[in-house]
mmCIF file with all atom_site columns, C-alpha atoms in Angstrom:
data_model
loop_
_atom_site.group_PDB
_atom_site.id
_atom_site.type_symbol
_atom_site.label_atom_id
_atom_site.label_alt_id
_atom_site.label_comp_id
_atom_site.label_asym_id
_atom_site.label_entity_id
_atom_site.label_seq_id
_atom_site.pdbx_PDB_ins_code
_atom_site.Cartn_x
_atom_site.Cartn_y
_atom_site.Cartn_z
_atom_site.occupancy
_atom_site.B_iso_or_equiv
_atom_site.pdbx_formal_charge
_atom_site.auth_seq_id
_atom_site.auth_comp_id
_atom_site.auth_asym_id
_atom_site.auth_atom_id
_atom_site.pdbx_PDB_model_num
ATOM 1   C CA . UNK A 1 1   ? 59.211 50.948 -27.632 1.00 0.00 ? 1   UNK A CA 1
ATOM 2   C CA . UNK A 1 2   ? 60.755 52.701 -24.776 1.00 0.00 ? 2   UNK A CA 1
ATOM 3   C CA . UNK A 1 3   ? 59.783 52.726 -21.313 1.00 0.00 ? 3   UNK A CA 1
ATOM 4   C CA . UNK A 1 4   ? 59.699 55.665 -18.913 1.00 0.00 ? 4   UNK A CA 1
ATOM 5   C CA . UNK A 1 5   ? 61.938 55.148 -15.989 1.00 0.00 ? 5   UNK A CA 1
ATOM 6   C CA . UNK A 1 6   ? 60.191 55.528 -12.675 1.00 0.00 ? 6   UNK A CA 1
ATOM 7   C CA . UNK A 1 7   ? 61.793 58.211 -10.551 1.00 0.00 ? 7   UNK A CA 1
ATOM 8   C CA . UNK A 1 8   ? 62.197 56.926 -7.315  1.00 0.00 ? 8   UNK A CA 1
ATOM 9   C CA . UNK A 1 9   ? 62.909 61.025 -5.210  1.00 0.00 ? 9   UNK A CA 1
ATOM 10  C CA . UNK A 1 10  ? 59.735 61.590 -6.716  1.00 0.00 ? 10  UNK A CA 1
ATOM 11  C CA . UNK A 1 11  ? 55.953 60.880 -5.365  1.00 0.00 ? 11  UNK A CA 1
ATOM 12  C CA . UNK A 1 12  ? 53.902 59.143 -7.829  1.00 0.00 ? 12  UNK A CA 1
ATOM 13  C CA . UNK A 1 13  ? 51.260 61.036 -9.608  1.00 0.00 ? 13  UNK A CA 1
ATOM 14  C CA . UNK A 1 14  ? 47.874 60.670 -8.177  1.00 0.00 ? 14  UNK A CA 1
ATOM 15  C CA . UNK A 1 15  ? 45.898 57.511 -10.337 1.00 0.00 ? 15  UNK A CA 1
ATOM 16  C CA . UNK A 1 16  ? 42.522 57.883 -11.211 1.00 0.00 ? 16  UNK A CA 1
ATOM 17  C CA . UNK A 1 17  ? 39.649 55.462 -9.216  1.00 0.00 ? 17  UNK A CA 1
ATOM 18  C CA . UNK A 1 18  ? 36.494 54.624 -10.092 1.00 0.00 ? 18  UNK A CA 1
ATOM 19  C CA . UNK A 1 19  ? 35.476 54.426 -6.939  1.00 0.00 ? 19  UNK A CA 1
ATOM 20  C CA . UNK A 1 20  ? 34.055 57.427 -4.989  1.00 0.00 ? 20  UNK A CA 1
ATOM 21  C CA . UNK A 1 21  ? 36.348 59.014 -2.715  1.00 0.00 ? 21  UNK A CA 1
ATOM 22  C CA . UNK A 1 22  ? 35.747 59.977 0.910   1.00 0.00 ? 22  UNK A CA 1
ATOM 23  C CA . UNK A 1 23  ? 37.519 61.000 4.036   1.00 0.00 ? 23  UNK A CA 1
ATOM 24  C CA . UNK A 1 24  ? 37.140 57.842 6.356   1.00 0.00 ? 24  UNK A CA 1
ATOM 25  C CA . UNK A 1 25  ? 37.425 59.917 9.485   1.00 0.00 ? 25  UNK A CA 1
ATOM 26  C CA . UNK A 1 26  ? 34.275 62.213 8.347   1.00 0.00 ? 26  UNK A CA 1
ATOM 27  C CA . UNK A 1 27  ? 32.570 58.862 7.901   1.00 0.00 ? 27  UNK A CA 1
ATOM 28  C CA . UNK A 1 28  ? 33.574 57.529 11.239  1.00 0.00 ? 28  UNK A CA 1
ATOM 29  C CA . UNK A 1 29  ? 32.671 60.825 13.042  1.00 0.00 ? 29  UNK A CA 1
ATOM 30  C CA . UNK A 1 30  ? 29.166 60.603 10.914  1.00 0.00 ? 30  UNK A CA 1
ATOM 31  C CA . UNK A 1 31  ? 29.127 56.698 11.906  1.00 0.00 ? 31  UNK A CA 1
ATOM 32  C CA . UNK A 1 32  ? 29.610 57.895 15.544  1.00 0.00 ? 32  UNK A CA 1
ATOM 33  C CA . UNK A 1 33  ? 26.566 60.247 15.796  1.00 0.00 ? 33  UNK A CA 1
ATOM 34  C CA . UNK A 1 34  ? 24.429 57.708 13.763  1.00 0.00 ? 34  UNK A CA 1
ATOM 35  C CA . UNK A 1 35  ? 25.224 55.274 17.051  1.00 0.00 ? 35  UNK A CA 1
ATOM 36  C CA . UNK A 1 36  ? 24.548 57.208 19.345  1.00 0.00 ? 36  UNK A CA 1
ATOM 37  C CA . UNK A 1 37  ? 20.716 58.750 18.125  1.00 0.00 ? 37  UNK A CA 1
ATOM 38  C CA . UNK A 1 38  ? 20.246 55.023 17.690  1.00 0.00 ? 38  UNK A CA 1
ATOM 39  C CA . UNK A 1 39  ? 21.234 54.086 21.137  1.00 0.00 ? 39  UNK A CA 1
ATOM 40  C CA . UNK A 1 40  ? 18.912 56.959 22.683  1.00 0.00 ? 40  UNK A CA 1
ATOM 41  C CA . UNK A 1 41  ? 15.152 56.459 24.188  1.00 0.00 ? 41  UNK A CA 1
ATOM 42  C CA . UNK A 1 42  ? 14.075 59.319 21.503  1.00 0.00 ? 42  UNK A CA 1
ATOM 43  C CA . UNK A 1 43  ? 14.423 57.105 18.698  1.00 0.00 ? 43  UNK A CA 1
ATOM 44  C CA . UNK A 1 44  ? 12.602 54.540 20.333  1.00 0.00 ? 44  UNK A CA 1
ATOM 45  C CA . UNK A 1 45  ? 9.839  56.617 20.980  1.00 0.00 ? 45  UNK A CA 1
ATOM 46  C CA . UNK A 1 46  ? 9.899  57.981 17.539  1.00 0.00 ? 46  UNK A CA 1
ATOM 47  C CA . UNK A 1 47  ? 10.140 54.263 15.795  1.00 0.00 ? 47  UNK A CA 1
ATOM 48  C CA . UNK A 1 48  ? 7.693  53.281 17.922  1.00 0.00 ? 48  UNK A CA 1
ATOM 49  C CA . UNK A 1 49  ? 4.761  56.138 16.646  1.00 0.00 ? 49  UNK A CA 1
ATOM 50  C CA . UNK A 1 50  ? 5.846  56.089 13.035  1.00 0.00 ? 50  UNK A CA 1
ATOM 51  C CA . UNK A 1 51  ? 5.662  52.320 13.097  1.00 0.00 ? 51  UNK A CA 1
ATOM 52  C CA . UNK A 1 52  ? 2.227  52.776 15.023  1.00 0.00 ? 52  UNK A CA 1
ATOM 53  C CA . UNK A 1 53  ? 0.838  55.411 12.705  1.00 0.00 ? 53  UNK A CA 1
ATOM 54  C CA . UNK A 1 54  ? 2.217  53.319 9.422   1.00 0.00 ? 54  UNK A CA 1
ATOM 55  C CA . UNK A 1 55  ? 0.017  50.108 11.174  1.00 0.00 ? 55  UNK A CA 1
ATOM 56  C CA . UNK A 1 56  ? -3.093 52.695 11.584  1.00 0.00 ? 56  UNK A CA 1
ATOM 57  C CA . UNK A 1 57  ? -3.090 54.341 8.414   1.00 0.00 ? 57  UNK A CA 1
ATOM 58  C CA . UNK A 1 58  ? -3.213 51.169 6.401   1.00 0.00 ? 58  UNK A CA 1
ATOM 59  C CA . UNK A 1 59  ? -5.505 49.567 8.722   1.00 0.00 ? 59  UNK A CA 1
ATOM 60  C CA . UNK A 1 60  ? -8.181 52.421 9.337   1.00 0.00 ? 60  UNK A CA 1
ATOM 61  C CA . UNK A 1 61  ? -7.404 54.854 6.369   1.00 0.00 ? 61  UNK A CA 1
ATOM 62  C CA . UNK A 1 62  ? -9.755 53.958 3.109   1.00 0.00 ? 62  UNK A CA 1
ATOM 63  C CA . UNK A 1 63  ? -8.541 51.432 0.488   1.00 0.00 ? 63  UNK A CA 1
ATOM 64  C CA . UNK A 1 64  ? -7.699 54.161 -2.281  1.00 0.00 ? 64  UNK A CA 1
ATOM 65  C CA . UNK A 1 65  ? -5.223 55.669 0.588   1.00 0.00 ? 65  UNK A CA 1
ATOM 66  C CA . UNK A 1 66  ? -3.300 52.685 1.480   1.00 0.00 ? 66  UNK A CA 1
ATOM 67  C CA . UNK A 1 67  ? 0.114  52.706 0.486   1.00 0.00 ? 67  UNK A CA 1
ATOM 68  C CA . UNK A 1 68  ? 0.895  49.383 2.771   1.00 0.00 ? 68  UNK A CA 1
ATOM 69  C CA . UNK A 1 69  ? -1.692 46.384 2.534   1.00 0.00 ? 69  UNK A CA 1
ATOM 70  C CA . UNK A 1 70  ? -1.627 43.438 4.864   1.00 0.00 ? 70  UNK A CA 1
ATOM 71  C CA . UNK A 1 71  ? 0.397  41.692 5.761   1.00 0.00 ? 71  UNK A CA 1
ATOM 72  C CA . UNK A 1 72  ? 2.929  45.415 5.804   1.00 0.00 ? 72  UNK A CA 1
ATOM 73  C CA . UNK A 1 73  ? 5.357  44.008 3.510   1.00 0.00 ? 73  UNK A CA 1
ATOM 74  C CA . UNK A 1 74  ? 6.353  48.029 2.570   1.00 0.00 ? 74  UNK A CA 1
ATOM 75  C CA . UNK A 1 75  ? 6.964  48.392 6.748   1.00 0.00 ? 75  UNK A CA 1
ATOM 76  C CA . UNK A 1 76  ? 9.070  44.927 6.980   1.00 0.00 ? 76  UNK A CA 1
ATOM 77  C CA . UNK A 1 77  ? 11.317 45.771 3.884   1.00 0.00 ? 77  UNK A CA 1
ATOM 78  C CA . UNK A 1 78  ? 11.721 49.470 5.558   1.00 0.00 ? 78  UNK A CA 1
ATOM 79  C CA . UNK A 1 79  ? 12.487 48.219 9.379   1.00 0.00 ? 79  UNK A CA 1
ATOM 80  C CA . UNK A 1 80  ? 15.167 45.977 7.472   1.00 0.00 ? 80  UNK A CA 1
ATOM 81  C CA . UNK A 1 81  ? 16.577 48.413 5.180   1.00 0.00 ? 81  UNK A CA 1
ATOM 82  C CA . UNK A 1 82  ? 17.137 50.859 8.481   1.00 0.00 ? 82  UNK A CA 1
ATOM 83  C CA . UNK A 1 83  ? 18.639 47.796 10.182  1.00 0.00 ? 83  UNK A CA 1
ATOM 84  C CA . UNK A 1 84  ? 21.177 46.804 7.411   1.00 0.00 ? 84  UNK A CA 1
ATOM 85  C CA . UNK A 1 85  ? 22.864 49.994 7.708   1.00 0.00 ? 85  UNK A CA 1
ATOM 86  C CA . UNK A 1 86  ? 22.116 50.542 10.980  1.00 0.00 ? 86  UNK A CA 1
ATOM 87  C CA . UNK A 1 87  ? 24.046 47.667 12.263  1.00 0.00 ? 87  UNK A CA 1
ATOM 88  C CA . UNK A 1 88  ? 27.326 48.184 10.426  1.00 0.00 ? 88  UNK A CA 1
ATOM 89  C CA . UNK A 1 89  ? 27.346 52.227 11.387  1.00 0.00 ? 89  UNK A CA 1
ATOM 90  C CA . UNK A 1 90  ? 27.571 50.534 15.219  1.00 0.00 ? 90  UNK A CA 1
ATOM 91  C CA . UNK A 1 91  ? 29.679 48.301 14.554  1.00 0.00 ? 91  UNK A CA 1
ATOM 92  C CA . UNK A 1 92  ? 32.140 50.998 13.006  1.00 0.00 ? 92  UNK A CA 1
ATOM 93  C CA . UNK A 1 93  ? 31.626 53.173 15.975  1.00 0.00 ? 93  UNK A CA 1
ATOM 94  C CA . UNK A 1 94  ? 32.434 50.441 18.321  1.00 0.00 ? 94  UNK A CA 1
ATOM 95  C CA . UNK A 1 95  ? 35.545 49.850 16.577  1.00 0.00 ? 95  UNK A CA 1
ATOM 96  C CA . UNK A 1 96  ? 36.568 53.458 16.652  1.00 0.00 ? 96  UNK A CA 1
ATOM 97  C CA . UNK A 1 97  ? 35.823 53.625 20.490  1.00 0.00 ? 97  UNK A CA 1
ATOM 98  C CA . UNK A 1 98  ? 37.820 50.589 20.895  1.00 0.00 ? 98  UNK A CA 1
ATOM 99  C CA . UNK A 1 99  ? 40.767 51.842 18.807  1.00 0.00 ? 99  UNK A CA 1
ATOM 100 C CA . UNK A 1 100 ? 40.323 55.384 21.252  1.00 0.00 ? 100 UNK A CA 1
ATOM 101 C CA . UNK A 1 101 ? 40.041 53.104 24.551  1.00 0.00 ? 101 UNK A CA 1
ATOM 102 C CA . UNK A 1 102 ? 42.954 51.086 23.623  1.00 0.00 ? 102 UNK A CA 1
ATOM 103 C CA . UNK A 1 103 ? 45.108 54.109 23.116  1.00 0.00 ? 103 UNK A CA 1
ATOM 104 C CA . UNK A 1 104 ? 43.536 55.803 26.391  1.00 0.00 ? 104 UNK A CA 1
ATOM 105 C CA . UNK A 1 105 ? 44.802 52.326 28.349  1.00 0.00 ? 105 UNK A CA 1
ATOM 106 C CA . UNK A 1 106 ? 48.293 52.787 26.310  1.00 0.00 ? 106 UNK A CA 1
ATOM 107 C CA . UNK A 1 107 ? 49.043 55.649 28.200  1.00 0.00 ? 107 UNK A CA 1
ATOM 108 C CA . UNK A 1 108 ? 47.502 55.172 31.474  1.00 0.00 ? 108 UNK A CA 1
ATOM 109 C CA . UNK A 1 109 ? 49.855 51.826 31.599  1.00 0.00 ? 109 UNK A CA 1
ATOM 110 C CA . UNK A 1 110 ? 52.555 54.315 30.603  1.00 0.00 ? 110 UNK A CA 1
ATOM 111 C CA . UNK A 1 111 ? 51.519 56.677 33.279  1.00 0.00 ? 111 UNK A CA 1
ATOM 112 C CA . UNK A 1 112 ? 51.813 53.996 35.989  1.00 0.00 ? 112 UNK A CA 1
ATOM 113 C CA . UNK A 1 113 ? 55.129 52.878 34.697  1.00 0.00 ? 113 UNK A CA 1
ATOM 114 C CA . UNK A 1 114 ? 56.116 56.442 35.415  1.00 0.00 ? 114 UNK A CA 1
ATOM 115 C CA . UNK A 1 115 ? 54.327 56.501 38.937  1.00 0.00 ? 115 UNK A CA 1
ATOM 116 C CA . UNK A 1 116 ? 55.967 53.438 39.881  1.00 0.00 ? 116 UNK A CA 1
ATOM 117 C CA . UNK A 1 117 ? 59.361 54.167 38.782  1.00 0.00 ? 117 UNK A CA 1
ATOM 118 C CA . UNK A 1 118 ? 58.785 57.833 40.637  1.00 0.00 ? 118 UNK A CA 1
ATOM 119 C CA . UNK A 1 119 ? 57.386 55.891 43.730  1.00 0.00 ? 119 UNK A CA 1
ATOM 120 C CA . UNK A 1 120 ? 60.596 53.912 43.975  1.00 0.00 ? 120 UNK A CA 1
ATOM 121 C CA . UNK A 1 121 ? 62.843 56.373 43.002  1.00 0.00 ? 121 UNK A CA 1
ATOM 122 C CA . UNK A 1 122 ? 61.244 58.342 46.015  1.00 0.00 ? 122 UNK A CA 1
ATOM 123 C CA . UNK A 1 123 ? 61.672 55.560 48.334  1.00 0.00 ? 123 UNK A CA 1
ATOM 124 C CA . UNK A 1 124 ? 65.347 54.987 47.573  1.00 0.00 ? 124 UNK A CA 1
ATOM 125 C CA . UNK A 1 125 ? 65.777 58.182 48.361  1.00 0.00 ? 125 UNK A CA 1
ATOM 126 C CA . UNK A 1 126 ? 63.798 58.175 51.833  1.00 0.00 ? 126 UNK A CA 1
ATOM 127 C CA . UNK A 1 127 ? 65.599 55.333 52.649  1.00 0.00 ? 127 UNK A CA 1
ATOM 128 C CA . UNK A 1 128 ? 69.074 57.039 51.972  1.00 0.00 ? 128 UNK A CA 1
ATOM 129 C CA . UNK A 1 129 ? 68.059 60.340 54.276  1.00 0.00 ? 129 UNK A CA 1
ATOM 130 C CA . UNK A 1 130 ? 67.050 57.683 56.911  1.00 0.00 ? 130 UNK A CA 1
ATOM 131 C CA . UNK A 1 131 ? 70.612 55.932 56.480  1.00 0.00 ? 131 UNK A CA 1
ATOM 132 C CA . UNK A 1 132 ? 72.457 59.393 56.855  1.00 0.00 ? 132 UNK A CA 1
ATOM 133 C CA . UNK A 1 133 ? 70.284 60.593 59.840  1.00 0.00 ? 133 UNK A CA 1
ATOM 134 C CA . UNK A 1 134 ? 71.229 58.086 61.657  1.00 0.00 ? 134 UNK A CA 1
ATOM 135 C CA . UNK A 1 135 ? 74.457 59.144 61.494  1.00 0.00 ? 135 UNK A CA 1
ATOM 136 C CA . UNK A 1 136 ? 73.243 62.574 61.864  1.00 0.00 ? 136 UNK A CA 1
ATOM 137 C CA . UNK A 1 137 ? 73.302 64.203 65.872  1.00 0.00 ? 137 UNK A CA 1
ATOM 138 C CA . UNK A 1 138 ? 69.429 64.792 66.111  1.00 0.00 ? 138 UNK A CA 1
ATOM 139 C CA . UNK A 1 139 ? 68.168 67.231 68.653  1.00 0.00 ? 139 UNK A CA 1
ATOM 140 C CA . UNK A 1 140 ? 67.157 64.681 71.255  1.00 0.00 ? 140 UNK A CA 1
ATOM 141 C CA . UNK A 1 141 ? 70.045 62.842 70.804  1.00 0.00 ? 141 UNK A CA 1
ATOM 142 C CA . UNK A 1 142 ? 72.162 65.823 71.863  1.00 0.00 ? 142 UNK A CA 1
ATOM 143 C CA . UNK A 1 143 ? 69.586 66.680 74.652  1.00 0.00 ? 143 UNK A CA 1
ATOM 144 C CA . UNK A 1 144 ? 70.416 63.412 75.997  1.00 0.00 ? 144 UNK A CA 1
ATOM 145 C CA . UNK A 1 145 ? 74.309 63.583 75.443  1.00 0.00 ? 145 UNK A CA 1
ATOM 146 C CA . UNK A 1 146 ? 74.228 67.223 77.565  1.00 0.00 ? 146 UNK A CA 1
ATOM 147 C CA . UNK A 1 147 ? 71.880 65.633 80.340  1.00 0.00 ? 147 UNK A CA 1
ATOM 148 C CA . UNK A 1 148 ? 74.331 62.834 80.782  1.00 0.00 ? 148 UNK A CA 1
ATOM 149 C CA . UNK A 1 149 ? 77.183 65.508 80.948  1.00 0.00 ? 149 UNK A CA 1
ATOM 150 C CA . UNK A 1 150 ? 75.659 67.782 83.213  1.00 0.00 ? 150 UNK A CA 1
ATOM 151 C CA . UNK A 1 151 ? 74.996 64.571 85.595  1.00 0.00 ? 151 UNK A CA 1
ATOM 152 C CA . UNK A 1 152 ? 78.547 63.710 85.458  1.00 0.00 ? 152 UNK A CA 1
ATOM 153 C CA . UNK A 1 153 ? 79.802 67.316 86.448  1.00 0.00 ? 153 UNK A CA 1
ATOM 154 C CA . UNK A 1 154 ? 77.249 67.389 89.314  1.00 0.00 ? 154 UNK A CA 1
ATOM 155 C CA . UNK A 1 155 ? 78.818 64.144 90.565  1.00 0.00 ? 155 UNK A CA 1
ATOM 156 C CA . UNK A 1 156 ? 82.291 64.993 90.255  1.00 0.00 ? 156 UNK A CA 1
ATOM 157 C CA . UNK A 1 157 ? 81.195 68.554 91.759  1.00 0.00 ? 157 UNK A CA 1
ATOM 158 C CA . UNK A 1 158 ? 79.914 66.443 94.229  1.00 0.00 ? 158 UNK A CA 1
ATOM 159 C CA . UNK A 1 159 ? 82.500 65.007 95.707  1.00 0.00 ? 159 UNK A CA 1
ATOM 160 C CA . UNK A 1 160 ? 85.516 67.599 95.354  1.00 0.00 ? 160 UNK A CA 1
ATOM 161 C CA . UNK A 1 161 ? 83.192 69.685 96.952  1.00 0.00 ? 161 UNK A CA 1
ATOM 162 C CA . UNK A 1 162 ? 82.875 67.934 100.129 1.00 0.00 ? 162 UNK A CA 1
ATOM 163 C CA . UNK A 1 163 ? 86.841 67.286 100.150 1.00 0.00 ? 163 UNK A CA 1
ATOM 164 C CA . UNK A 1 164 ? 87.652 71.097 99.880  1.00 0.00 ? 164 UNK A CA 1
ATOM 165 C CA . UNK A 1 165 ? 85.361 71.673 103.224 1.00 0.00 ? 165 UNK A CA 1
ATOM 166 C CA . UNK A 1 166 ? 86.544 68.770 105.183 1.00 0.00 ? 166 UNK A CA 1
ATOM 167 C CA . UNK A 1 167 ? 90.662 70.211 104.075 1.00 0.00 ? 167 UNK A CA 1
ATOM 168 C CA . UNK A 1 168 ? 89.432 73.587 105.548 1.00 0.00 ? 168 UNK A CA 1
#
């Protein structure tokens, strides 16, 4: 009575299931559509006449023909049978579009992170060029600095002007 020793660098071999096997993101996408034909006005205008025509036909059509007698129990049990599957197919498709909205705000909360760290990186660095121009001769500040020169030449030009005539 031996027993085989598991080999753990290997995968395990597949193990048979009895139950059926399907791809759950096939079903979701299948799910999805389902939702969305239900959630349209053509299905409610397609319910609506079959339902309408199923009421007729037993009412009007001759006894022999009837497959539905009053009080439509065939119509109730169909109506519920389209409604218990109905209702979970939704409810999977709303969980899938939750799953994709929560990812969607995942990244649009890592997007802003991103903004707002660029934003501020941005303004440090505004704030730094402001800091060195002020330190910086600007234009008008060197118009100014020449205008104040060129007043101070014309008044000493003033002056030792004058005193060179009046020494002549």
């Amino acid at each position: 009575m031996t027993r085989s020793r598991v080999r753990l660098d290997q995968p395990r071999a597949p193990r048979r299931s009895l139950l059926p096997e399907y791809d759950p993101e096939a079903f979701g996408r299948l799910s999805e559509r389902v939702a969305r034909f239900l959630g349209t006005g053509r299905f409610i205008v397609w319910m609506t006449l079959v339902i309408i025509l199923w009421v007729l036909w037993n009412i009007f059509a001759p006894d022999d023909l009837r497959f539905d007698q009053y009080p439509f129990i065939f119509l109730t049990l169909m109506l519920s049978l389209q409604a218990s599957y109905a209702a979970p197919l939704i409810l999977l498709a709303q969980n899938r579009q939750d799953d994709r909205d929560r990812v969607n705000l995942e990244q649009d909360r890592k997007q802003n992170e991103r903004s707002i760290a660029d934003t501020e990186y941005l303004t440090r660095e505004i704030a730094a060029l402001r800091m060195g121009l002020g330190e910086v001769a600007t234009r008008d500040w060197i118009r100014s600095e020449f205008q104040d020169l060129i007043k101070e030449m014309d008044e000493r030009r003033l002056f030792p002007v004058e005193s060179d005539e009046a020494d002549r």
